[in-house]
Coordinates of C-alpha atoms in Angstrom, one line a residue:
M30 CA -35.5 24.6 62.8
V31 CA -35.3 27.6 62.1
R32 CA -36.5 31.4 64.7
I33 CA -36.9 34.8 63.4
V34 CA -36.1 37.6 65.4
V35 CA -38.0 40.7 63.4
I36 CA -36.0 44.2 65.3
D37 CA -38.0 47.0 65.6
P38 CA -37.4 50.9 66.3
G39 CA -36.7 51.6 70.0
D40 CA -35.8 47.7 70.4
A41 CA -32.8 48.2 73.2
L42 CA -30.2 46.5 71.5
M43 CA -29.6 44.9 75.6
T44 CA -33.3 43.6 75.8
I45 CA -32.1 41.8 71.5
D46 CA -29.1 40.2 73.4
A47 CA -31.5 38.8 76.6
E48 CA -34.0 37.7 73.9
L49 CA -31.2 35.9 71.7
G50 CA -29.8 34.5 74.5
F51 CA -26.0 35.8 72.6
Q52 CA -24.5 39.6 72.4
L53 CA -25.1 40.5 69.5
L54 CA -22.7 42.3 67.8
D55 CA -19.8 40.1 69.4
R56 CA -20.9 37.0 67.7
P57 CA -19.2 36.5 64.4
L58 CA -22.0 36.0 61.8
D59 CA -22.0 32.5 59.5
V60 CA -24.6 35.2 56.7
I61 CA -25.5 38.2 56.0
E62 CA -27.5 39.8 52.8
A63 CA -28.2 43.1 52.5
H64 CA -31.6 43.9 50.8
P65 CA -33.5 47.3 50.4
G66 CA -33.8 48.7 53.4
W67 CA -33.2 45.6 55.8
F68 CA -30.6 43.1 56.9
E69 CA -30.5 39.5 57.1
L70 CA -28.4 37.7 59.9
T71 CA -27.9 34.3 60.0
Y72 CA -26.1 32.7 63.2
V73 CA -26.3 29.2 62.7
L74 CA -26.1 28.3 66.7
S75 CA -25.5 24.3 67.4
D76 CA -24.0 21.2 65.3
D77 CA -27.7 20.5 64.5
G78 CA -28.1 23.2 62.7
F79 CA -30.4 24.9 64.4
G80 CA -29.9 28.8 63.7
V81 CA -31.4 32.5 64.7
V82 CA -32.3 34.7 62.1
V83 CA -32.9 38.6 62.4
Y84 CA -34.2 41.4 60.8
V85 CA -32.4 44.5 61.0
P86 CA -34.1 47.5 59.7
V87 CA -32.6 50.2 58.6
R88 CA -34.5 53.1 59.8
P89 CA -34.7 55.8 62.8
G90 CA -35.0 54.9 65.9
V91 CA -32.8 51.6 65.0
D92 CA -29.8 51.1 66.9
A93 CA -27.1 52.6 65.4
R94 CA -24.6 50.4 66.6
L95 CA -26.6 47.6 65.1
I96 CA -27.1 48.9 61.5
E97 CA -22.9 50.0 61.1
H98 CA -22.2 45.7 62.2
C99 CA -24.4 45.3 60.0
R100 CA -23.1 47.8 57.1
E101 CA -18.4 46.8 58.1
S102 CA -19.9 42.8 58.1
I103 CA -21.4 43.1 54.8
Q104 CA -18.4 44.4 53.3

């Protein structure tokens, strides 16, 4: 199973962390992909393969720390 989370401009990082149950910027990424205008972050959370896919748009209003984290992680 997978849980999909789409970040919207204006979403507070603290709120996103609470929804996910972990701190997005502190947990290691399993896979990150860059697409035109957005990032796709994949986290495998358990040995049975359960995970979360987080879509992060690169738009005004999206937490700058999150976008920077994505840019640094893709390199």
